[in-house]
CSV table of C-alpha atoms in Angstrom, one decimal:
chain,number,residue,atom,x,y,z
A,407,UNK,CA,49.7,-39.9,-30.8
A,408,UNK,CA,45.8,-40.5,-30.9
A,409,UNK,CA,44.9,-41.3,-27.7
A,410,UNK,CA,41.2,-39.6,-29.1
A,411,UNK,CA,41.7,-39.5,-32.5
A,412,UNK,CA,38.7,-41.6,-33.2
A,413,UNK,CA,36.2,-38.5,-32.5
A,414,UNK,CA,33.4,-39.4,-34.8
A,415,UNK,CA,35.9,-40.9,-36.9
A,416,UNK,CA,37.1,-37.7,-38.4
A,417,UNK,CA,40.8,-37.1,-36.9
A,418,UNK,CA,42.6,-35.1,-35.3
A,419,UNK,CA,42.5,-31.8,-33.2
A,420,UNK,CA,40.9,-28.3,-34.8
A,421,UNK,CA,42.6,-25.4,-36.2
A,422,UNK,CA,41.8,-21.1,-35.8
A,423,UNK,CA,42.4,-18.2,-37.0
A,424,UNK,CA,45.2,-16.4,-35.3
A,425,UNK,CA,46.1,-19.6,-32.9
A,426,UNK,CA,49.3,-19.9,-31.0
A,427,UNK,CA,52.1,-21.3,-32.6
A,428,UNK,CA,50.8,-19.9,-36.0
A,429,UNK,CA,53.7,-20.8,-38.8
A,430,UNK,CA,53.9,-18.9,-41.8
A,431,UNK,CA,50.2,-17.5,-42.4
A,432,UNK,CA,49.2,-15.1,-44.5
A,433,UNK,CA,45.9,-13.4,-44.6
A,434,UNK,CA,43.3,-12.3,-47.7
A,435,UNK,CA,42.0,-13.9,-50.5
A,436,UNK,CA,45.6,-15.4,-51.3
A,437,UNK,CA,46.0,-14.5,-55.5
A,438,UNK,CA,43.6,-17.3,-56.1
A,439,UNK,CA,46.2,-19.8,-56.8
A,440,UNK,CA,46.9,-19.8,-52.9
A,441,UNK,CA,45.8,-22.2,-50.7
A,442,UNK,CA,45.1,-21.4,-47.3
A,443,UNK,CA,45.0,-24.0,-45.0
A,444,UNK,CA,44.6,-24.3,-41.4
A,445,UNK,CA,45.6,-27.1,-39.4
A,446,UNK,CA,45.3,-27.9,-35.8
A,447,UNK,CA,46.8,-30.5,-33.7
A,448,UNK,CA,50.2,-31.8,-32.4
A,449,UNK,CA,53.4,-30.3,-33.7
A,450,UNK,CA,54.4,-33.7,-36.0
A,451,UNK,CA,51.3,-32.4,-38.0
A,452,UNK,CA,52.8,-28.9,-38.3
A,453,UNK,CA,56.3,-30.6,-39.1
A,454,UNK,CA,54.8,-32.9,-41.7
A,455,UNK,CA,53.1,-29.8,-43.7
A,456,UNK,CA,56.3,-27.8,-43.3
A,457,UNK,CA,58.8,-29.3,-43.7
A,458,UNK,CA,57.6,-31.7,-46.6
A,459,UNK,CA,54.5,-31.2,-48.0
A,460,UNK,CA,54.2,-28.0,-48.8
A,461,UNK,CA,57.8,-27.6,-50.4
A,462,UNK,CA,56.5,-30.7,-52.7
A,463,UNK,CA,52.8,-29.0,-53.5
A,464,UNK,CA,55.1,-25.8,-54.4
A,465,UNK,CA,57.9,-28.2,-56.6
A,466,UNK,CA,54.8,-29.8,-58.1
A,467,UNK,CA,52.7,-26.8,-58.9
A,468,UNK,CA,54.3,-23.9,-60.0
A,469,UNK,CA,52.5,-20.5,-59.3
A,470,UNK,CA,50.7,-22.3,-56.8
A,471,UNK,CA,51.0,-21.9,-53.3
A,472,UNK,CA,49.8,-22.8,-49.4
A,473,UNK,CA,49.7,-20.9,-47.0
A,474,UNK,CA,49.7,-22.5,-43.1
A,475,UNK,CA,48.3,-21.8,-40.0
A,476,UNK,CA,48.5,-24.1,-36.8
A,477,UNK,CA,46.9,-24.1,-34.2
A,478,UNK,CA,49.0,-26.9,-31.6
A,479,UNK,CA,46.3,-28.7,-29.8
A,480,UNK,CA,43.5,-27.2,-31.7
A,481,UNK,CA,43.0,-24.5,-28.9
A,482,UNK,CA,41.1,-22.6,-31.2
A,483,UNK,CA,38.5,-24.6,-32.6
A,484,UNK,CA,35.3,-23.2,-31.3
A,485,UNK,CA,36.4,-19.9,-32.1
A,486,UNK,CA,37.2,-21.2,-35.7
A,487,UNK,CA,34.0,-23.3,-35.9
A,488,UNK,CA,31.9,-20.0,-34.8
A,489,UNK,CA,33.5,-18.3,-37.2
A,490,UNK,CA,33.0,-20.3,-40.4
A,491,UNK,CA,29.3,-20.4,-39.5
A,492,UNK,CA,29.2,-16.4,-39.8
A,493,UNK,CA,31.2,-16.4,-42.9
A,494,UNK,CA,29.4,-19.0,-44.5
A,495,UNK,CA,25.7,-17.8,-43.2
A,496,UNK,CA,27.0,-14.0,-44.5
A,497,UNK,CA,28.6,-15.2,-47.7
A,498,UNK,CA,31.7,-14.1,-46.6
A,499,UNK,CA,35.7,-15.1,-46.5
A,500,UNK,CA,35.7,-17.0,-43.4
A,501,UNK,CA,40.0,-16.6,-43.5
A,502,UNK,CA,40.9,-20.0,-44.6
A,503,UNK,CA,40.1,-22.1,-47.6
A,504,UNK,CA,40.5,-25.3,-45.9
A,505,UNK,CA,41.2,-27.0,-42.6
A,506,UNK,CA,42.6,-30.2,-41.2
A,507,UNK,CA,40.9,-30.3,-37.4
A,508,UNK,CA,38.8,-32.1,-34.8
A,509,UNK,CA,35.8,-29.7,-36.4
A,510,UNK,CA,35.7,-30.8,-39.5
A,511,UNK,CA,33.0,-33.5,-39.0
A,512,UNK,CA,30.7,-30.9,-37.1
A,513,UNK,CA,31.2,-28.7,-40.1
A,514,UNK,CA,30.3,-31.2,-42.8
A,515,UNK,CA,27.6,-32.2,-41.1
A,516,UNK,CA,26.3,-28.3,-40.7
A,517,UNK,CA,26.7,-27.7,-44.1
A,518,UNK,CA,29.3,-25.3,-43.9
A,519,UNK,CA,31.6,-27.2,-46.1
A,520,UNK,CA,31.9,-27.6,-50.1
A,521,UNK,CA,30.5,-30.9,-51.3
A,522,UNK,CA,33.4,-32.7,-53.4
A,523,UNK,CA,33.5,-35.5,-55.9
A,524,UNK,CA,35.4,-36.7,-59.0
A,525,UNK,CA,34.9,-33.4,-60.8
A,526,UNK,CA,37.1,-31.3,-58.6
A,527,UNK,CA,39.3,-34.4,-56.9
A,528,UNK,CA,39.8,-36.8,-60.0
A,529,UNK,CA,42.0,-39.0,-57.4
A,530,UNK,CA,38.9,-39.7,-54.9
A,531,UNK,CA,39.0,-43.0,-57.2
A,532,UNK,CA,41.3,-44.2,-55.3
A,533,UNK,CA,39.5,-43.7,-51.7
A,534,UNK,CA,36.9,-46.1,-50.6
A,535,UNK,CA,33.9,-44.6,-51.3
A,536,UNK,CA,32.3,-45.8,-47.7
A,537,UNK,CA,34.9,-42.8,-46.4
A,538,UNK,CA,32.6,-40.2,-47.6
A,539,UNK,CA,29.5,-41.1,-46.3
A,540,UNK,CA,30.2,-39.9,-42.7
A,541,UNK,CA,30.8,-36.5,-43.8
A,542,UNK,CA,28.3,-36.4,-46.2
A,543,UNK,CA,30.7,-36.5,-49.1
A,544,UNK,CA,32.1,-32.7,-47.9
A,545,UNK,CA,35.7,-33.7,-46.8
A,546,UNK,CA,38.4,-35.7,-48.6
A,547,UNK,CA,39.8,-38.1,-46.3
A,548,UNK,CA,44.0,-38.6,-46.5
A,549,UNK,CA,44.8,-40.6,-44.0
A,550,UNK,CA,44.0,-42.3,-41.1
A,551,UNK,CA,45.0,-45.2,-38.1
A,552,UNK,CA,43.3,-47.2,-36.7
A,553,UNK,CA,43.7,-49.7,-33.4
A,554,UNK,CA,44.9,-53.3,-33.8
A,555,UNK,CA,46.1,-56.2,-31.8
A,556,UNK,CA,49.9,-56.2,-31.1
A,557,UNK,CA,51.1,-59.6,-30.3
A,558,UNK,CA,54.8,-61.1,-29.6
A,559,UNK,CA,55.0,-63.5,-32.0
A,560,UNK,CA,57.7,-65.7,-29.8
A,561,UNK,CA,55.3,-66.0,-27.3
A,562,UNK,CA,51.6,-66.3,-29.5
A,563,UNK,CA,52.6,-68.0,-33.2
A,564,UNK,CA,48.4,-67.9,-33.6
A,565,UNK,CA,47.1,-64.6,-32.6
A,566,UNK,CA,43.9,-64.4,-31.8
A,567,UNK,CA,41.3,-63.4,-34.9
A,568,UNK,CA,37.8,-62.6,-33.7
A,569,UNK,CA,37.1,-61.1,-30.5
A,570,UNK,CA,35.9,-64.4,-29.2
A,571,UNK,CA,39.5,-65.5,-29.5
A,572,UNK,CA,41.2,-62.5,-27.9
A,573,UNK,CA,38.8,-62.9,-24.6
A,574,UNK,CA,39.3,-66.7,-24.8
A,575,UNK,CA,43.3,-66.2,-25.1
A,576,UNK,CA,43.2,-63.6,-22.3
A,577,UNK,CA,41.4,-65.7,-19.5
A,578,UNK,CA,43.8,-68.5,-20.8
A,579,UNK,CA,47.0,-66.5,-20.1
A,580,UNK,CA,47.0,-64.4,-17.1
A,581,UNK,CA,48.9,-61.7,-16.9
A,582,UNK,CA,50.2,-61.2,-20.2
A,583,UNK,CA,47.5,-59.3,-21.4
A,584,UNK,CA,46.4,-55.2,-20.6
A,585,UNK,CA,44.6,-52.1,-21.6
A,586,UNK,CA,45.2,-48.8,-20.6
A,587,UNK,CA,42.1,-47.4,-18.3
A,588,UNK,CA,39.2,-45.7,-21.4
A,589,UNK,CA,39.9,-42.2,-20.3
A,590,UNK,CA,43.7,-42.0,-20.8
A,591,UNK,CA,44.0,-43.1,-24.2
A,592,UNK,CA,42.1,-44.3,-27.5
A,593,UNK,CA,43.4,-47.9,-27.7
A,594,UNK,CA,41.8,-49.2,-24.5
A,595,UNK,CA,39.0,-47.4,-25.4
A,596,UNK,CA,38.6,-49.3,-28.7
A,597,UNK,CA,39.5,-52.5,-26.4
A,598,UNK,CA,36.1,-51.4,-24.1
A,599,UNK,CA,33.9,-50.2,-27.3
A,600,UNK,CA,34.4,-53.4,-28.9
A,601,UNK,CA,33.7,-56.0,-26.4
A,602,UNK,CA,30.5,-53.6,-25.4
A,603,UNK,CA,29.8,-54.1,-29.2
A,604,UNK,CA,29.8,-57.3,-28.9
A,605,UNK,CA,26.2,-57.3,-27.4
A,606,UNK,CA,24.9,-53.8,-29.0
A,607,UNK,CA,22.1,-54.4,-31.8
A,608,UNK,CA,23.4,-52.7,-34.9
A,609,UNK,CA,20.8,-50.3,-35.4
A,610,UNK,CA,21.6,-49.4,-31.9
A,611,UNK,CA,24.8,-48.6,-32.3
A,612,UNK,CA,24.5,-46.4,-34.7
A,613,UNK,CA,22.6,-44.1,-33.1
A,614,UNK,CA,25.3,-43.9,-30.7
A,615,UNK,CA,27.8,-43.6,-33.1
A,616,UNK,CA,26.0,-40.2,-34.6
A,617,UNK,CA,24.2,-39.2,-31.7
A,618,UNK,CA,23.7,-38.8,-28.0
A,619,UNK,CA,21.4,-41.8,-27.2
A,620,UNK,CA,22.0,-42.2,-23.1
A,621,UNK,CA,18.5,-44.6,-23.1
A,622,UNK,CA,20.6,-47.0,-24.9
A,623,UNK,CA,23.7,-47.3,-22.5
A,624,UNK,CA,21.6,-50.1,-21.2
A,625,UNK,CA,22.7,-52.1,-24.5
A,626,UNK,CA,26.3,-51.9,-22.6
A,627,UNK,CA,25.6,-53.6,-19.6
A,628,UNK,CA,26.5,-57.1,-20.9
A,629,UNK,CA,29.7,-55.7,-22.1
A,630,UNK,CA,30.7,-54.2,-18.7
A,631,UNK,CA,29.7,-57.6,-17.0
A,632,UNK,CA,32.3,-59.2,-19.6
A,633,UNK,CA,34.9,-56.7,-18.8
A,634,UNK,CA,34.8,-57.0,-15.2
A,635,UNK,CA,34.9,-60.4,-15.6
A,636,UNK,CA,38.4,-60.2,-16.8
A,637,UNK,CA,40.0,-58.3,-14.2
A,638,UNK,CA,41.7,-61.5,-12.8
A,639,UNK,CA,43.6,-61.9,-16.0
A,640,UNK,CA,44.7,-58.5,-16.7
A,641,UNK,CA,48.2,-57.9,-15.8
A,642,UNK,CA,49.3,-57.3,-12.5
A,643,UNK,CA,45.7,-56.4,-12.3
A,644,UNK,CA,46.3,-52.5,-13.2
A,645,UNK,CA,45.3,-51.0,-16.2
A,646,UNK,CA,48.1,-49.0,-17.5
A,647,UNK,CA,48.1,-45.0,-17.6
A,648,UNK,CA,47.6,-43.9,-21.4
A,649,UNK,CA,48.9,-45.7,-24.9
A,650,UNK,CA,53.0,-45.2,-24.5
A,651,UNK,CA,52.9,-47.2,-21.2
A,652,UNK,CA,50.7,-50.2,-23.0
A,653,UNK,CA,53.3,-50.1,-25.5
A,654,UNK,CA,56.0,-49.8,-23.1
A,655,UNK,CA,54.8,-53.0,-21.2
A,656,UNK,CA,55.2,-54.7,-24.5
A,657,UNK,CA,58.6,-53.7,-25.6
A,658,UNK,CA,59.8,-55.4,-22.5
A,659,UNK,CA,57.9,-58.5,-23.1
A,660,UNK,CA,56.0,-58.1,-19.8
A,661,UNK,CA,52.5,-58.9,-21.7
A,662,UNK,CA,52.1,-60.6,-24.7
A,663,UNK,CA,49.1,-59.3,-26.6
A,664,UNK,CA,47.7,-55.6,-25.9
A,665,UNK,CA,45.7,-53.3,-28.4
A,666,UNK,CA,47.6,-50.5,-29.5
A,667,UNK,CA,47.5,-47.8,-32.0
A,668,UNK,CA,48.6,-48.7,-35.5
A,669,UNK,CA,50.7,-45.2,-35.8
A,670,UNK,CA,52.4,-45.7,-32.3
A,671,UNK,CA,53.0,-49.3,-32.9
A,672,UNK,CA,54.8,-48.5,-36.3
A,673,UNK,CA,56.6,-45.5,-35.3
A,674,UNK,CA,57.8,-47.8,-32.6
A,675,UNK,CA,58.8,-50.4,-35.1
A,676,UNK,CA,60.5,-48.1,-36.9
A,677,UNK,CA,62.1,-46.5,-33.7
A,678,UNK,CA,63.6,-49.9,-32.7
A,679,UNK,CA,61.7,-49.4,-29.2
A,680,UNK,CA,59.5,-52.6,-30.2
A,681,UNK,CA,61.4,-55.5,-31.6
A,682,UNK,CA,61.0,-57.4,-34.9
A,683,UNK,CA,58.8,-60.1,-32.1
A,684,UNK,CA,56.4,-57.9,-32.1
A,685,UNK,CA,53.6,-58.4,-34.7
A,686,UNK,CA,50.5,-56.2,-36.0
A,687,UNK,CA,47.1,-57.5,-36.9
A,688,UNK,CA,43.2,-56.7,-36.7
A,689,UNK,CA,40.3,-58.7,-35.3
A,690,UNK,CA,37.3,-59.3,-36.4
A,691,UNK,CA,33.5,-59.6,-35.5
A,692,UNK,CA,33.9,-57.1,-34.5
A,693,UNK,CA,37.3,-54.9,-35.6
A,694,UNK,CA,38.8,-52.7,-33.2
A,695,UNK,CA,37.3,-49.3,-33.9
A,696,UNK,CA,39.7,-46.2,-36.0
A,697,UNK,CA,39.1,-43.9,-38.3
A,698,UNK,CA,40.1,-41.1,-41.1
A,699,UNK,CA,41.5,-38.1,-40.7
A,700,UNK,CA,40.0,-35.7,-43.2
A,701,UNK,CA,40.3,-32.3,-45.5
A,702,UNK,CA,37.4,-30.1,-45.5
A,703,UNK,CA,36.7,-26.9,-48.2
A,704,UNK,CA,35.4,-24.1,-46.4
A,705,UNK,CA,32.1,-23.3,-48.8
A,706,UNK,CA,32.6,-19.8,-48.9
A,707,UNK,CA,36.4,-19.7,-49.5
A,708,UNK,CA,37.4,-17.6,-52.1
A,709,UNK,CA,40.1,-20.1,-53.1
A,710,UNK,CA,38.3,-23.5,-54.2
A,711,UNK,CA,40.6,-24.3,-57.1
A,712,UNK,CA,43.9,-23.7,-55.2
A,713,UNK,CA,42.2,-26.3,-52.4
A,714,UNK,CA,41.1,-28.6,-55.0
A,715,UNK,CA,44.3,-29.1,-56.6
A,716,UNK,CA,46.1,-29.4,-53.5
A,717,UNK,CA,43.5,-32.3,-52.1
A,718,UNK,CA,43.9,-34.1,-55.3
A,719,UNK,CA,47.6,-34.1,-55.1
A,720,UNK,CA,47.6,-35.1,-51.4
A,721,UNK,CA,45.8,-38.6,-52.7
A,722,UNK,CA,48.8,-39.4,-55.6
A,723,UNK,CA,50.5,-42.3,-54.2
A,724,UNK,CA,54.2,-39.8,-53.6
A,725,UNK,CA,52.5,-37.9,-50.8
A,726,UNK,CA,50.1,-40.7,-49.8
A,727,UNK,CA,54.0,-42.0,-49.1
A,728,UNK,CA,55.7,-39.2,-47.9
A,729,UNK,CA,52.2,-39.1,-45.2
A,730,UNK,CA,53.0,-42.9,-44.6
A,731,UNK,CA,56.9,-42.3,-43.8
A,732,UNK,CA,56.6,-39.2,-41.7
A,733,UNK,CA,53.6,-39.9,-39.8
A,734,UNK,CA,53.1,-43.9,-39.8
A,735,UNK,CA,49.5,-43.3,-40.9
A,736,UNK,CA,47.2,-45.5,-42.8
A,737,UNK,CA,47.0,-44.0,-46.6
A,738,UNK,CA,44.0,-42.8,-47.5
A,739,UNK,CA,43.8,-44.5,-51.0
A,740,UNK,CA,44.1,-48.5,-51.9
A,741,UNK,CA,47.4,-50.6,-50.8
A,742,UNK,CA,47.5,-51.5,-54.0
A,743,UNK,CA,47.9,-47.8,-55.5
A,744,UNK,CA,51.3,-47.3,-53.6
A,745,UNK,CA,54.9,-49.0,-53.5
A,746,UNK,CA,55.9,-52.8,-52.8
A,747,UNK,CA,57.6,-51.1,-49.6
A,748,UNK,CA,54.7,-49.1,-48.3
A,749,UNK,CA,52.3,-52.1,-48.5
A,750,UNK,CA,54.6,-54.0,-46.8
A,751,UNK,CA,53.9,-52.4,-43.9
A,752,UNK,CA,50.6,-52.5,-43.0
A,753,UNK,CA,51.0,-56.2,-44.0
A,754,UNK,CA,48.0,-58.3,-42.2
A,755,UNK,CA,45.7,-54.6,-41.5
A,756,UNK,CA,42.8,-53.6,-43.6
A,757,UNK,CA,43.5,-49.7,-43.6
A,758,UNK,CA,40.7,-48.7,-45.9
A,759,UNK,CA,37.7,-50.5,-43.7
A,760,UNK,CA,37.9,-48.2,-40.6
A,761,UNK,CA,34.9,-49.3,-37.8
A,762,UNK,CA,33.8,-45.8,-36.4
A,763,UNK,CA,33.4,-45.2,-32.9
A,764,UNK,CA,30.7,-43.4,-30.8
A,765,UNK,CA,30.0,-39.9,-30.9
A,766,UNK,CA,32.3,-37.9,-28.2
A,767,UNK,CA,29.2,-37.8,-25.7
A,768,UNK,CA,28.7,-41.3,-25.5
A,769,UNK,CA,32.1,-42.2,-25.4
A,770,UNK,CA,32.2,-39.3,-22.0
A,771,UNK,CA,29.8,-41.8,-20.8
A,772,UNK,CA,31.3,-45.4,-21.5
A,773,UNK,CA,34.7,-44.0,-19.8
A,774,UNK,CA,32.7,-42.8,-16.7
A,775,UNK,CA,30.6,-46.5,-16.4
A,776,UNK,CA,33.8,-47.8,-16.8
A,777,UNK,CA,35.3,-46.4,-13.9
A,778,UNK,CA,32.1,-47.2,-11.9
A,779,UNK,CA,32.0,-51.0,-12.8
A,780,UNK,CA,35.3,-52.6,-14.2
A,781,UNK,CA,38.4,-51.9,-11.9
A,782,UNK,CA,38.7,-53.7,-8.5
């Protein structure tokens, strides 16, 4: 699904008033005990607050309600992004009381969400409290992905661990490795970000994870050199068209070891289309990058409570499950908070220690030097 879902870290695509597709929206102030949420993105996100989480919120909460707007692809972001500034700057109902879209990091940073701790969300006890700091503590994150190494275990009983490893396995095996091409999905792109980490000063990087630093691209230079320098060992010496066909390549045990998404490499697990051979884990030093997907409370929405209560039941370990089943997401709160079954899946991942990425203009940038120095 994500092949940019790691856009400042924050998720997935925006949300508007009015957008196409729109499912079951209501407008006005909502009876106070209404919450009215918009949510932008693909139509498994629409289908996942549809078809099971709201009936549970309504099950769980009675007199309460939500009230859903989608917005497929997020079309509507800017408008809906313009349009919370007004309302907010104007003290005004902005439509909505709170959104799940690519904005939401823009307006958390801006100000134009409601700060929220303990007080209103008692269960942000259970979220790492290092997820809050890159919205400024004005989202509640409830779920996320992340990218990881997929390996077939018949073929590589030792996966690689550190990034050293994975570079030293891949010159050591030619052919049986690949990453799809930076622009056509986020898991090469992770693969790329993180062996350009690998020679970025930290204080370097992040400024280029928050901001749009092109005098540092320099910093990368190292990395590119690296990458190119492993175009004899990729397989068949292509680099494969988006996520599915990485994926693809390893279902029929054409390459051995390939970073992937952790939500398309579980559906697929649970799909059958990759076998039990095939085995998820995370480097380190550094991680492949991912990230949370966040909540955000408009601050002038008339309907705080209603939003509050819904966020807080979002992060009990049932719909922390029931966001796990349908969507093969990370949880948002500690493994050890849900069911023996649900940790069992993310067996050998750290979910809650996401590594962000860089800010959407400096990952425009890596794709294009990419193109310019890696392939051929």
């Amino acid at each position: 699904m994500l092949s940019s879902v790691v856009v400042l870290a924050l998720g997935l695509a925006g949300t508007a008033c009015g957008g196409n597709g729109g499912t079951d929206s209501s407008s006005g102030g909502g009876g106070g005990k209404t919450a009215r949420l918009y949510v932008g993105g693909d139509v498994n996100l629409r289908d996942m607050w549809q078809k099971s989480l709201i009936p549970a919120f309504r099950k769980d909460n009675p007199g309460y309600d939500v009230k859903l707007t989608f917005s497929e692809h997020g079309v509507n972001d800017t408008t809906t992004l313009a349009k919370l500034g007004a309302a907010v700057k104007g003290k005004q109902d902005p439509g909505f009381d709170l959104a799940e879209s690519g904005f939401i990091g823009t307006a958390a940073l801006s100000g134009l969400l409601t700060k929220v701790s303990t007080k209103q969300v008692p269960n942000l006890t259970n979220v790492d409290a290092g997820l809050l700091t890159p919205v400024k503590q004005s989202a509640v994150p409830y779920r996320g992905s992340s990218v990881v190494l997929a390996y077939n275990a018949e073929h590589v009983p030792d996966p690689p661990k550190t990034l050293d490893d994975l570079l030293a396995w891949i010159k050591a095996h030619p052919g049986k490795f690949t990453y799809n091409s930076p622009p056509t999905g986020g898991s090469g792109q992770s693969f790329v970000t993180t062996v350009l980490d690998k020679y970025v000063p930290a204080g370097d990087r992040q400024k280029m994870v928050t901001d749009y630093v092109p005098d540092l691209e320099k910093d990368w230079d190292r990395g590119f050199a690296e990458l190119k320098g492993l175009n004899g060992s990729i397989y068949q010496h292509v680099y494969p068209n988006g996520n599915q066909d990485v994926l693809n390549l390893l279902a029929k045990g054409q390459i051995w070891v390939a970073p992937v998404w952790s939500d398309m490499a579980l559906s697929g697990k649970q799909t059958g289309l990759l076998g039990k051979e095939i085995k998820l884990a995370q480097i380190s030093e550094p991680s492949f990058t991912g990230g949370a997907v966040y909540l955000g409370v408009a601050a002038s929405a008339p309907n705080k409570d209603a939003a509050y209560k819904l966020l807080d039941w979002l992060l009990e370990p049932a719909q922390q499950k029931k966001v796990v089943d349908v969507l093969a997401g990370y949880p948002a709160v500690s493994l050890d908070k849900l069911p023996a079954d649900v940790r069992s899946k993310f067996a050998g991942l750290d979910t809650q220690h996401l590594r962000q990425t860089y800010s959407q203009k400096m990952t425009n940038d890596l794709n294009n030097l990419w193109q310019q120095k890696v392939p051929g």
